[in-house]
PDB file of C-alpha atoms in Angstrom:
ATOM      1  CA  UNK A  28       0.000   0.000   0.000  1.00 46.00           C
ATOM      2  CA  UNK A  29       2.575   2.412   0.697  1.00 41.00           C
ATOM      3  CA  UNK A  30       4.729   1.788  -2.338  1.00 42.00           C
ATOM      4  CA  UNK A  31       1.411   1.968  -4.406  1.00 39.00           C
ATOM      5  CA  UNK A  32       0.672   5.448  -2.627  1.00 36.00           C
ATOM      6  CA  UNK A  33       4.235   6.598  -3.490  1.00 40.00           C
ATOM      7  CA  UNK A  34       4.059   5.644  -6.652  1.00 39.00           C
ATOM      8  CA  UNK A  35       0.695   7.140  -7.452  1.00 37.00           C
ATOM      9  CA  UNK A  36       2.428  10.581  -5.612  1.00 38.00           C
ATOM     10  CA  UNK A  37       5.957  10.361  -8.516  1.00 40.00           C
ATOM     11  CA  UNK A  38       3.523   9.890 -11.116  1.00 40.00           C
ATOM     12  CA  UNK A  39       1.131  12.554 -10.245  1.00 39.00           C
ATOM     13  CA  UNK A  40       3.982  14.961  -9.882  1.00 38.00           C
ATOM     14  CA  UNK A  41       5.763  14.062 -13.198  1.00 40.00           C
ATOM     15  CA  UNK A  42       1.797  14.575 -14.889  1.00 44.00           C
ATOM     16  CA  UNK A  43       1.679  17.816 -13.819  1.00 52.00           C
ATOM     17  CA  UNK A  44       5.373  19.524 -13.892  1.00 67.00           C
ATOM     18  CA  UNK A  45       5.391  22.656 -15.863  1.00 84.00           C
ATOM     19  CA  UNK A  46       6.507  22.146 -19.185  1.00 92.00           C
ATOM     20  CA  UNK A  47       7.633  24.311 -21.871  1.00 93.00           C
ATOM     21  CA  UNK A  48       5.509  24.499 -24.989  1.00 93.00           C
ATOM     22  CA  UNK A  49       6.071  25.900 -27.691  1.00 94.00           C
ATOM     23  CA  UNK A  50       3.263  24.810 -29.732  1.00 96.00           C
ATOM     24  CA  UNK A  51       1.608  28.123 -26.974  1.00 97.00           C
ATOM     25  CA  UNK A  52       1.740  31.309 -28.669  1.00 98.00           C
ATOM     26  CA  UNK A  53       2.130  34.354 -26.630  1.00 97.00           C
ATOM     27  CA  UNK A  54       2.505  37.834 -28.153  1.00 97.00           C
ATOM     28  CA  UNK A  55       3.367  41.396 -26.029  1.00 95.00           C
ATOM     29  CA  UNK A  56       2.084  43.960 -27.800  1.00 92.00           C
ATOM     30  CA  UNK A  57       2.651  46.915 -25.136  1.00 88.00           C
ATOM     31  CA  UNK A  58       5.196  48.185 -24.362  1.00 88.00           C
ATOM     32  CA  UNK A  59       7.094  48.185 -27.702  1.00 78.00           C
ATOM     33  CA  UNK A  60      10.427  46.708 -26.631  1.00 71.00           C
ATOM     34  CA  UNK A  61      12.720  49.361 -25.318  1.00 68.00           C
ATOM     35  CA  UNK A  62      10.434  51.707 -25.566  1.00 73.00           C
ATOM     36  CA  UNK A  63      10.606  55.026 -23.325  1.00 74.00           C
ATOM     37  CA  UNK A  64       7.427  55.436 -21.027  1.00 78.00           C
ATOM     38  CA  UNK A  65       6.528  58.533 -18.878  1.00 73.00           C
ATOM     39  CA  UNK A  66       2.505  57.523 -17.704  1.00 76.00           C
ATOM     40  CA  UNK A  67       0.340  54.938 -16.435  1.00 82.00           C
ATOM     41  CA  UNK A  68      -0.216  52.840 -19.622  1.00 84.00           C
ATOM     42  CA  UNK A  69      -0.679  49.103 -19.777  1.00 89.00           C
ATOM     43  CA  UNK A  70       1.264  45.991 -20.601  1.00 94.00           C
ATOM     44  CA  UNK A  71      -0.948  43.730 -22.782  1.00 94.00           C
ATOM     45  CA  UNK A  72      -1.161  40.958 -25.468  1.00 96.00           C
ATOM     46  CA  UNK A  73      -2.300  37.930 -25.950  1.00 97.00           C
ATOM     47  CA  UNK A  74      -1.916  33.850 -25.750  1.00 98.00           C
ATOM     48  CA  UNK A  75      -3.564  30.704 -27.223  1.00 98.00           C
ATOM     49  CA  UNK A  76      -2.609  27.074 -27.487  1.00 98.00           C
ATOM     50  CA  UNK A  77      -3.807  24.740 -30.083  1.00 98.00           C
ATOM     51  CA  UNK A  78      -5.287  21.909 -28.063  1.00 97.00           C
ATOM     52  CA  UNK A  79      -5.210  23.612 -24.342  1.00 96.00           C
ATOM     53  CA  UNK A  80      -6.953  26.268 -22.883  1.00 97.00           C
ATOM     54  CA  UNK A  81      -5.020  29.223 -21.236  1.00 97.00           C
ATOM     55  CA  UNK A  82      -5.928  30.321 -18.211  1.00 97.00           C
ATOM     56  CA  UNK A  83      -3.445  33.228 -17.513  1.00 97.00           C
ATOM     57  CA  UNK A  84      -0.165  35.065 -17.568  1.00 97.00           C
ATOM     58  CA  UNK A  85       2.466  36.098 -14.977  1.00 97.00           C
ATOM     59  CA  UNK A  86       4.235  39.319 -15.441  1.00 97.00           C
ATOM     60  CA  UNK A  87       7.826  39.791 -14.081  1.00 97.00           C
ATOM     61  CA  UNK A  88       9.438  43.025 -13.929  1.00 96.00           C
ATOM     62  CA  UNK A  89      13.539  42.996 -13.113  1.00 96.00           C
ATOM     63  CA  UNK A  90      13.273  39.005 -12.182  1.00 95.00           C
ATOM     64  CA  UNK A  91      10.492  39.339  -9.720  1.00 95.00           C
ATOM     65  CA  UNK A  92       6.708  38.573 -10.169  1.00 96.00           C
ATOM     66  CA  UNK A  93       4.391  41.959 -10.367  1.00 95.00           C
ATOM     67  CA  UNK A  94       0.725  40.581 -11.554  1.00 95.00           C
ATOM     68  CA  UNK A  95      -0.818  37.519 -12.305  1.00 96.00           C
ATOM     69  CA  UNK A  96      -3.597  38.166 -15.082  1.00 96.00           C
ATOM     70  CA  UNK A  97      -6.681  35.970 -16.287  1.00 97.00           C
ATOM     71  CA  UNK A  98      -6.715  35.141 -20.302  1.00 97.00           C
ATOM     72  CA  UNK A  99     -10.278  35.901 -21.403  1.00 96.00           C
ATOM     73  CA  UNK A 100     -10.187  39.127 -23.400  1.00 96.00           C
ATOM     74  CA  UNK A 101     -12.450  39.060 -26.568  1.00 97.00           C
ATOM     75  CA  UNK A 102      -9.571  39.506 -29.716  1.00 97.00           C
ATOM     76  CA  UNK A 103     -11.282  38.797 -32.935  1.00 97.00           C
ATOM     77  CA  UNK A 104      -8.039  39.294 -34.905  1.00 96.00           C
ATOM     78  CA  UNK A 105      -6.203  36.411 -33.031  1.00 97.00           C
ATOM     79  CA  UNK A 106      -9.300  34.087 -33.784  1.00 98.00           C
ATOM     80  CA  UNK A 107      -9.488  35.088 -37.383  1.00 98.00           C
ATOM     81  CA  UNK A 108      -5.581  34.507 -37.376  1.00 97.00           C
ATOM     82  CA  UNK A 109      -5.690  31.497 -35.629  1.00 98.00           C
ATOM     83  CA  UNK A 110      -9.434  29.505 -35.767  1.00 97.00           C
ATOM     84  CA  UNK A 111      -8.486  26.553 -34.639  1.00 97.00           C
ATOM     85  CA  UNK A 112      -6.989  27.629 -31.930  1.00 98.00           C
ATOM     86  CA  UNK A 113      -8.738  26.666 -28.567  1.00 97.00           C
ATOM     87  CA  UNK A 114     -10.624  29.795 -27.245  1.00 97.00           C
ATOM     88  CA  UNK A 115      -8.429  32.418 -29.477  1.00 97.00           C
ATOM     89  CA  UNK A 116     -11.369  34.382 -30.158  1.00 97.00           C
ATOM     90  CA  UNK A 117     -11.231  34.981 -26.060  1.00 98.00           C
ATOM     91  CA  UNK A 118      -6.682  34.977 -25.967  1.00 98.00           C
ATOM     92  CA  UNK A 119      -6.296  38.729 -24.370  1.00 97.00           C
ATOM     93  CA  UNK A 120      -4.958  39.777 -21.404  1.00 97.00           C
ATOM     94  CA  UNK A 121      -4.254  43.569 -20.145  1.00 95.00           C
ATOM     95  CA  UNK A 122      -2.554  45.118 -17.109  1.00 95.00           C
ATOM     96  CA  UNK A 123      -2.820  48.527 -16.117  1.00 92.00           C
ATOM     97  CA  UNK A 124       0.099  50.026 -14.577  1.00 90.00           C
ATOM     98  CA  UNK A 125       1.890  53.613 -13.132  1.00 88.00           C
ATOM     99  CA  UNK A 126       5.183  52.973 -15.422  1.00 87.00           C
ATOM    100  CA  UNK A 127       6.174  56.222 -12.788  1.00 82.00           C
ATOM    101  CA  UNK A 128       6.358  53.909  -9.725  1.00 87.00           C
ATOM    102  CA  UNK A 129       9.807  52.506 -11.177  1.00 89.00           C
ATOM    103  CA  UNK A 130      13.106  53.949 -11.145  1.00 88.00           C
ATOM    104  CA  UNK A 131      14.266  55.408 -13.874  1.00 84.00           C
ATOM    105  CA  UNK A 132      16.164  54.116 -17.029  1.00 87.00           C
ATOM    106  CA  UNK A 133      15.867  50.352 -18.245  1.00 90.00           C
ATOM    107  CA  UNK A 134      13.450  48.024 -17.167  1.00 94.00           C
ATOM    108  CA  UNK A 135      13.709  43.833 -17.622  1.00 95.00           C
ATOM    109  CA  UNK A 136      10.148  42.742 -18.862  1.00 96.00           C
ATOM    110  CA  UNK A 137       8.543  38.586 -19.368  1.00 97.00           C
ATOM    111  CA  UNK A 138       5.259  37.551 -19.763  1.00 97.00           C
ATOM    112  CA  UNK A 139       4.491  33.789 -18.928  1.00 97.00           C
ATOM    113  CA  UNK A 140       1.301  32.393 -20.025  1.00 97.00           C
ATOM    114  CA  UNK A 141       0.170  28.812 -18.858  1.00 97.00           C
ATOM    115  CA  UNK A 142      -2.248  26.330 -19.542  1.00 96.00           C
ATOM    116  CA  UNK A 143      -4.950  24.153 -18.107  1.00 93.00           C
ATOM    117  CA  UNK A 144      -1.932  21.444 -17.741  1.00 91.00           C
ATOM    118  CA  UNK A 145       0.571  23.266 -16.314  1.00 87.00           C
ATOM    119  CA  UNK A 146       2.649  23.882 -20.038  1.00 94.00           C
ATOM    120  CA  UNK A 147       3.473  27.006 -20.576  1.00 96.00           C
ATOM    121  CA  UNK A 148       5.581  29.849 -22.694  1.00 97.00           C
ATOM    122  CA  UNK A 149       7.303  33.166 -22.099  1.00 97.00           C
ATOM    123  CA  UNK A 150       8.186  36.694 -23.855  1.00 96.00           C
ATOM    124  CA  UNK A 151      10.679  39.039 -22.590  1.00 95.00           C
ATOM    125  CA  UNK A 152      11.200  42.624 -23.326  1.00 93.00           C
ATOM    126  CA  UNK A 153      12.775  46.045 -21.878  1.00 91.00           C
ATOM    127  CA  UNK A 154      11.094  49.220 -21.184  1.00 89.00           C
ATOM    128  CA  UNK A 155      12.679  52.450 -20.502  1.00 85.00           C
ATOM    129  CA  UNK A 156      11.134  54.870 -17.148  1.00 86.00           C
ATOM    130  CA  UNK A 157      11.086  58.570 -17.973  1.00 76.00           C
ATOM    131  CA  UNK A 158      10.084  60.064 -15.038  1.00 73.00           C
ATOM    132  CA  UNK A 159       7.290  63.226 -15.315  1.00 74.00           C
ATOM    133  CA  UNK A 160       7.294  65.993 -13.174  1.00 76.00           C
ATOM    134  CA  UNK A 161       4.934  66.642 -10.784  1.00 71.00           C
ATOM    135  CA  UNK A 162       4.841  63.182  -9.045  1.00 71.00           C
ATOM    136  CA  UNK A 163       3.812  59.818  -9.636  1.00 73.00           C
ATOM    137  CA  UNK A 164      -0.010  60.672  -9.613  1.00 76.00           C
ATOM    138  CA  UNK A 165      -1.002  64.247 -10.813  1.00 78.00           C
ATOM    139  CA  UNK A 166      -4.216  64.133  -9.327  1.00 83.00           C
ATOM    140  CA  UNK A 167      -4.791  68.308  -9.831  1.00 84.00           C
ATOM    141  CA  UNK A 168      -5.192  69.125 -13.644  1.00 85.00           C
ATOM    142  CA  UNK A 169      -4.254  72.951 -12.962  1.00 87.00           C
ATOM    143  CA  UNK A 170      -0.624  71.594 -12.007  1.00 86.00           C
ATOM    144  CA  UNK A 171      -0.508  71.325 -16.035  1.00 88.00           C
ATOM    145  CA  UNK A 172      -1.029  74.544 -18.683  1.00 91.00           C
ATOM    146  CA  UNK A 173      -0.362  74.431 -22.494  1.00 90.00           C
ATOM    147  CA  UNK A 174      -0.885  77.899 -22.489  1.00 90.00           C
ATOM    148  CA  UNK A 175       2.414  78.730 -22.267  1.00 91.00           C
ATOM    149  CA  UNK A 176       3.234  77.056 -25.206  1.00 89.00           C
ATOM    150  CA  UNK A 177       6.428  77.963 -27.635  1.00 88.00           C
ATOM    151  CA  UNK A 178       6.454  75.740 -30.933  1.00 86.00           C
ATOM    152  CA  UNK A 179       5.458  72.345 -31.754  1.00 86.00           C
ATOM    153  CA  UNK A 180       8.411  70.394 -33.699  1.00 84.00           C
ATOM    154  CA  UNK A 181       7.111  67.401 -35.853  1.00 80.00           C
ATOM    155  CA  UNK A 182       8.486  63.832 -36.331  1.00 79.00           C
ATOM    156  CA  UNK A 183       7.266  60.860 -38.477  1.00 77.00           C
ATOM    157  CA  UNK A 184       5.196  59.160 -35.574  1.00 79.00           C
ATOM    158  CA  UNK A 185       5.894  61.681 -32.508  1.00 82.00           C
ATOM    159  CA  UNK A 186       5.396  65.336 -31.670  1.00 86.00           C
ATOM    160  CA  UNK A 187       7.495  67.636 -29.322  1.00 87.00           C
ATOM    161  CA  UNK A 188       5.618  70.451 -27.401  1.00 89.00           C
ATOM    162  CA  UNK A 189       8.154  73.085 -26.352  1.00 90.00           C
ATOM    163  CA  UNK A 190       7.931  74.503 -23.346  1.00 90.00           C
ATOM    164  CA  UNK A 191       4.764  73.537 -21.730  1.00 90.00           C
ATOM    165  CA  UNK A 192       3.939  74.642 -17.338  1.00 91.00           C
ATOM    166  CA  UNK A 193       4.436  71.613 -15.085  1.00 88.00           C
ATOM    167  CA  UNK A 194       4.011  72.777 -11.248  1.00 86.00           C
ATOM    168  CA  UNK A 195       5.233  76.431 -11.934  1.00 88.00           C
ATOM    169  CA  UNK A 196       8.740  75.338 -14.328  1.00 88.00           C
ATOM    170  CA  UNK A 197       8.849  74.802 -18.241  1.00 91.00           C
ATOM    171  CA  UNK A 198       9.323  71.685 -19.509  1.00 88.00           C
ATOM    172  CA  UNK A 199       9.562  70.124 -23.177  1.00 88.00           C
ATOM    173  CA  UNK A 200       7.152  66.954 -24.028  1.00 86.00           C
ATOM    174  CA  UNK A 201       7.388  64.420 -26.218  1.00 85.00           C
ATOM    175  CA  UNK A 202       4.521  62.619 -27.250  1.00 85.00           C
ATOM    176  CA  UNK A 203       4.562  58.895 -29.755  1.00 81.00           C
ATOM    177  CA  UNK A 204       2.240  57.448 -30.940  1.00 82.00           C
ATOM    178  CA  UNK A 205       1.725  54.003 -30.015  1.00 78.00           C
ATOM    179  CA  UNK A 206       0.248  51.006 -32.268  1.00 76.00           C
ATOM    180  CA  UNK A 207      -0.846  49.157 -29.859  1.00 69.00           C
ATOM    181  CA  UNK A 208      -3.036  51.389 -28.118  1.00 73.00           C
ATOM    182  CA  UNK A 209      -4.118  53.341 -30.769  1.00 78.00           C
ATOM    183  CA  UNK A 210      -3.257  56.554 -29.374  1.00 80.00           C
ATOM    184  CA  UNK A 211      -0.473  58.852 -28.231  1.00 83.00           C
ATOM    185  CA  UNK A 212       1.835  58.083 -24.969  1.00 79.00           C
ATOM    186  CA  UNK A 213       4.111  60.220 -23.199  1.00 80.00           C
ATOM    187  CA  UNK A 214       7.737  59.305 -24.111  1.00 77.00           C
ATOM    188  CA  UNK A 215       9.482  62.008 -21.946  1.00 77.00           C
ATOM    189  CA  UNK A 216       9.997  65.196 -20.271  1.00 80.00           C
ATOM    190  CA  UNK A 217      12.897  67.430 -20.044  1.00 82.00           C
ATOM    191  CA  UNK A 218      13.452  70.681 -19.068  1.00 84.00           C
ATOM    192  CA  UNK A 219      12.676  73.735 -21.573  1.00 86.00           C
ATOM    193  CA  UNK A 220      16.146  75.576 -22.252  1.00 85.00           C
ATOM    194  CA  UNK A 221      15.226  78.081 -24.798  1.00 85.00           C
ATOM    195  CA  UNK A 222      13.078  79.086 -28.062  1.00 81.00           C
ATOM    196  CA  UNK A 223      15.877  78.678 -30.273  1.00 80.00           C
ATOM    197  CA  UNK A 224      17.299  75.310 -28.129  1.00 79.00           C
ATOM    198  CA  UNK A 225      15.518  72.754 -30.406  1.00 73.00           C
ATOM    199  CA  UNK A 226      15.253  73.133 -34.553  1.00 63.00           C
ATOM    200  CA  UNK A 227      12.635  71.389 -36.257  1.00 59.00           C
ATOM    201  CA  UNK A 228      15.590  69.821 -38.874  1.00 52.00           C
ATOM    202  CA  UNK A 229      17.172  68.425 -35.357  1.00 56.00           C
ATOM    203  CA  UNK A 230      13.871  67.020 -34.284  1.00 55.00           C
ATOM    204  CA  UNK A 231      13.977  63.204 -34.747  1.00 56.00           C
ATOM    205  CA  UNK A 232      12.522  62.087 -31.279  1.00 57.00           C
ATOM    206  CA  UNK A 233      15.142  62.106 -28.454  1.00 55.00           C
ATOM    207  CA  UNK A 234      15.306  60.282 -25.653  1.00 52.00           C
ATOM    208  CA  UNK A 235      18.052  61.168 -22.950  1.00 52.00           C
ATOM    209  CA  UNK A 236      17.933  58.778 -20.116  1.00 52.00           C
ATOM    210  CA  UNK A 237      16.428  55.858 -22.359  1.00 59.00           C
ATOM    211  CA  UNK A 238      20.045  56.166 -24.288  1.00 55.00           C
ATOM    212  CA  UNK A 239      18.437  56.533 -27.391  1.00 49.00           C
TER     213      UNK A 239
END
């Protein structure tokens, strides 16, 4: 009896060891890797498995776990890319999150995504902190005035507003736009010098403590 319960214990542990599976797509779609962040945003993508369902993703920032996230989001485009996938019309997953709570500079990013029987998959990327002024939360919307407003330079997917009022100093802004989320993110702020500082033929997007 107690070699047949032992056994039944090596066996059951064996069946359900996590496995690596590669067969279990899993796609990050936000943040672009080593791209420079200044807001709360989201990290987000999605995951399906031929034969398994997926149940849900961990995300680890610098080596340590930050969320785990359900898989359940409705993505039409995975299903229509991938219909015989097991629930891929239902394969996104989202995270909100205050990029401003890290430190500045470069961030290590993986997503893990597992399945109903313990197999699983992982993506890694980097992000880059650009801290905003004002704090990590600007709860007061008077702390911020465009009305103060030099020139706007132009680049082929971001725009630069010079010297825009952040809690009483000037500051320059640089806004991308981002695929993912279909709108415009906040790359970085640094401090206005002058009118003249910044030429539109210089203007390529900048990033100073992303390296870039």
């Amino acid at each position: 009896m107690k070699y047949f319960l032992a056994l039944l214990m090596m066996v059951s542990s064996t069946a359900w060891a996590q496995i690596q599976d590669d067969k279990l797509l899993i796609k990050l779609e936000t943040p672009n890797y080593n791209s420079s962040i200044g807001q709360i945003g989201q990290i987000r993508g999605w995951s399906t498995h031929p034969t398994q369902p997926v149940l849900f993703v961990e995300i680890y920032i610098d080596g340590e776990l930050w969320s785990e996230v359900p898989v359940g989001g409705q993505r039409i485009d995975v299903y229509n890319a991938y219909p015989n996938y097991v629930n891929s019309d239902y394969s996104g997953w989202a995270q909100t999150i205050n990029y401003k709570d890290f430190a500045e500079g470069e961030h290590d990013l993986e997503v893990r995504a597992y399945t109903t029987f313990d197999r699983y998959n992982s993506v890694t990327g980097k992000f880059c902190v650009e801290k905003v002024p004002g704090g990590n939360f600007i709860s007061d919307p008077s702390v911020i005035d465009f009305r103060s407003l030099d020139l706007i330079h132009t680049a082929q997917n971001a725009i630069l507003l010079q010297k825009i009022e952040i809690d009483g100093e000037f500051y320059n802004m640089e806004l991308h736009w981002d695929t993912a989320t279909q709108g415009f993110i906040i790359e970085q702020v640094e401090p206005y010098v002058s009118k003249t500082h910044i030429q539109d033929t210089d203007y390529e997007g900048w990033c100073t403590t992303c390296g870039e």
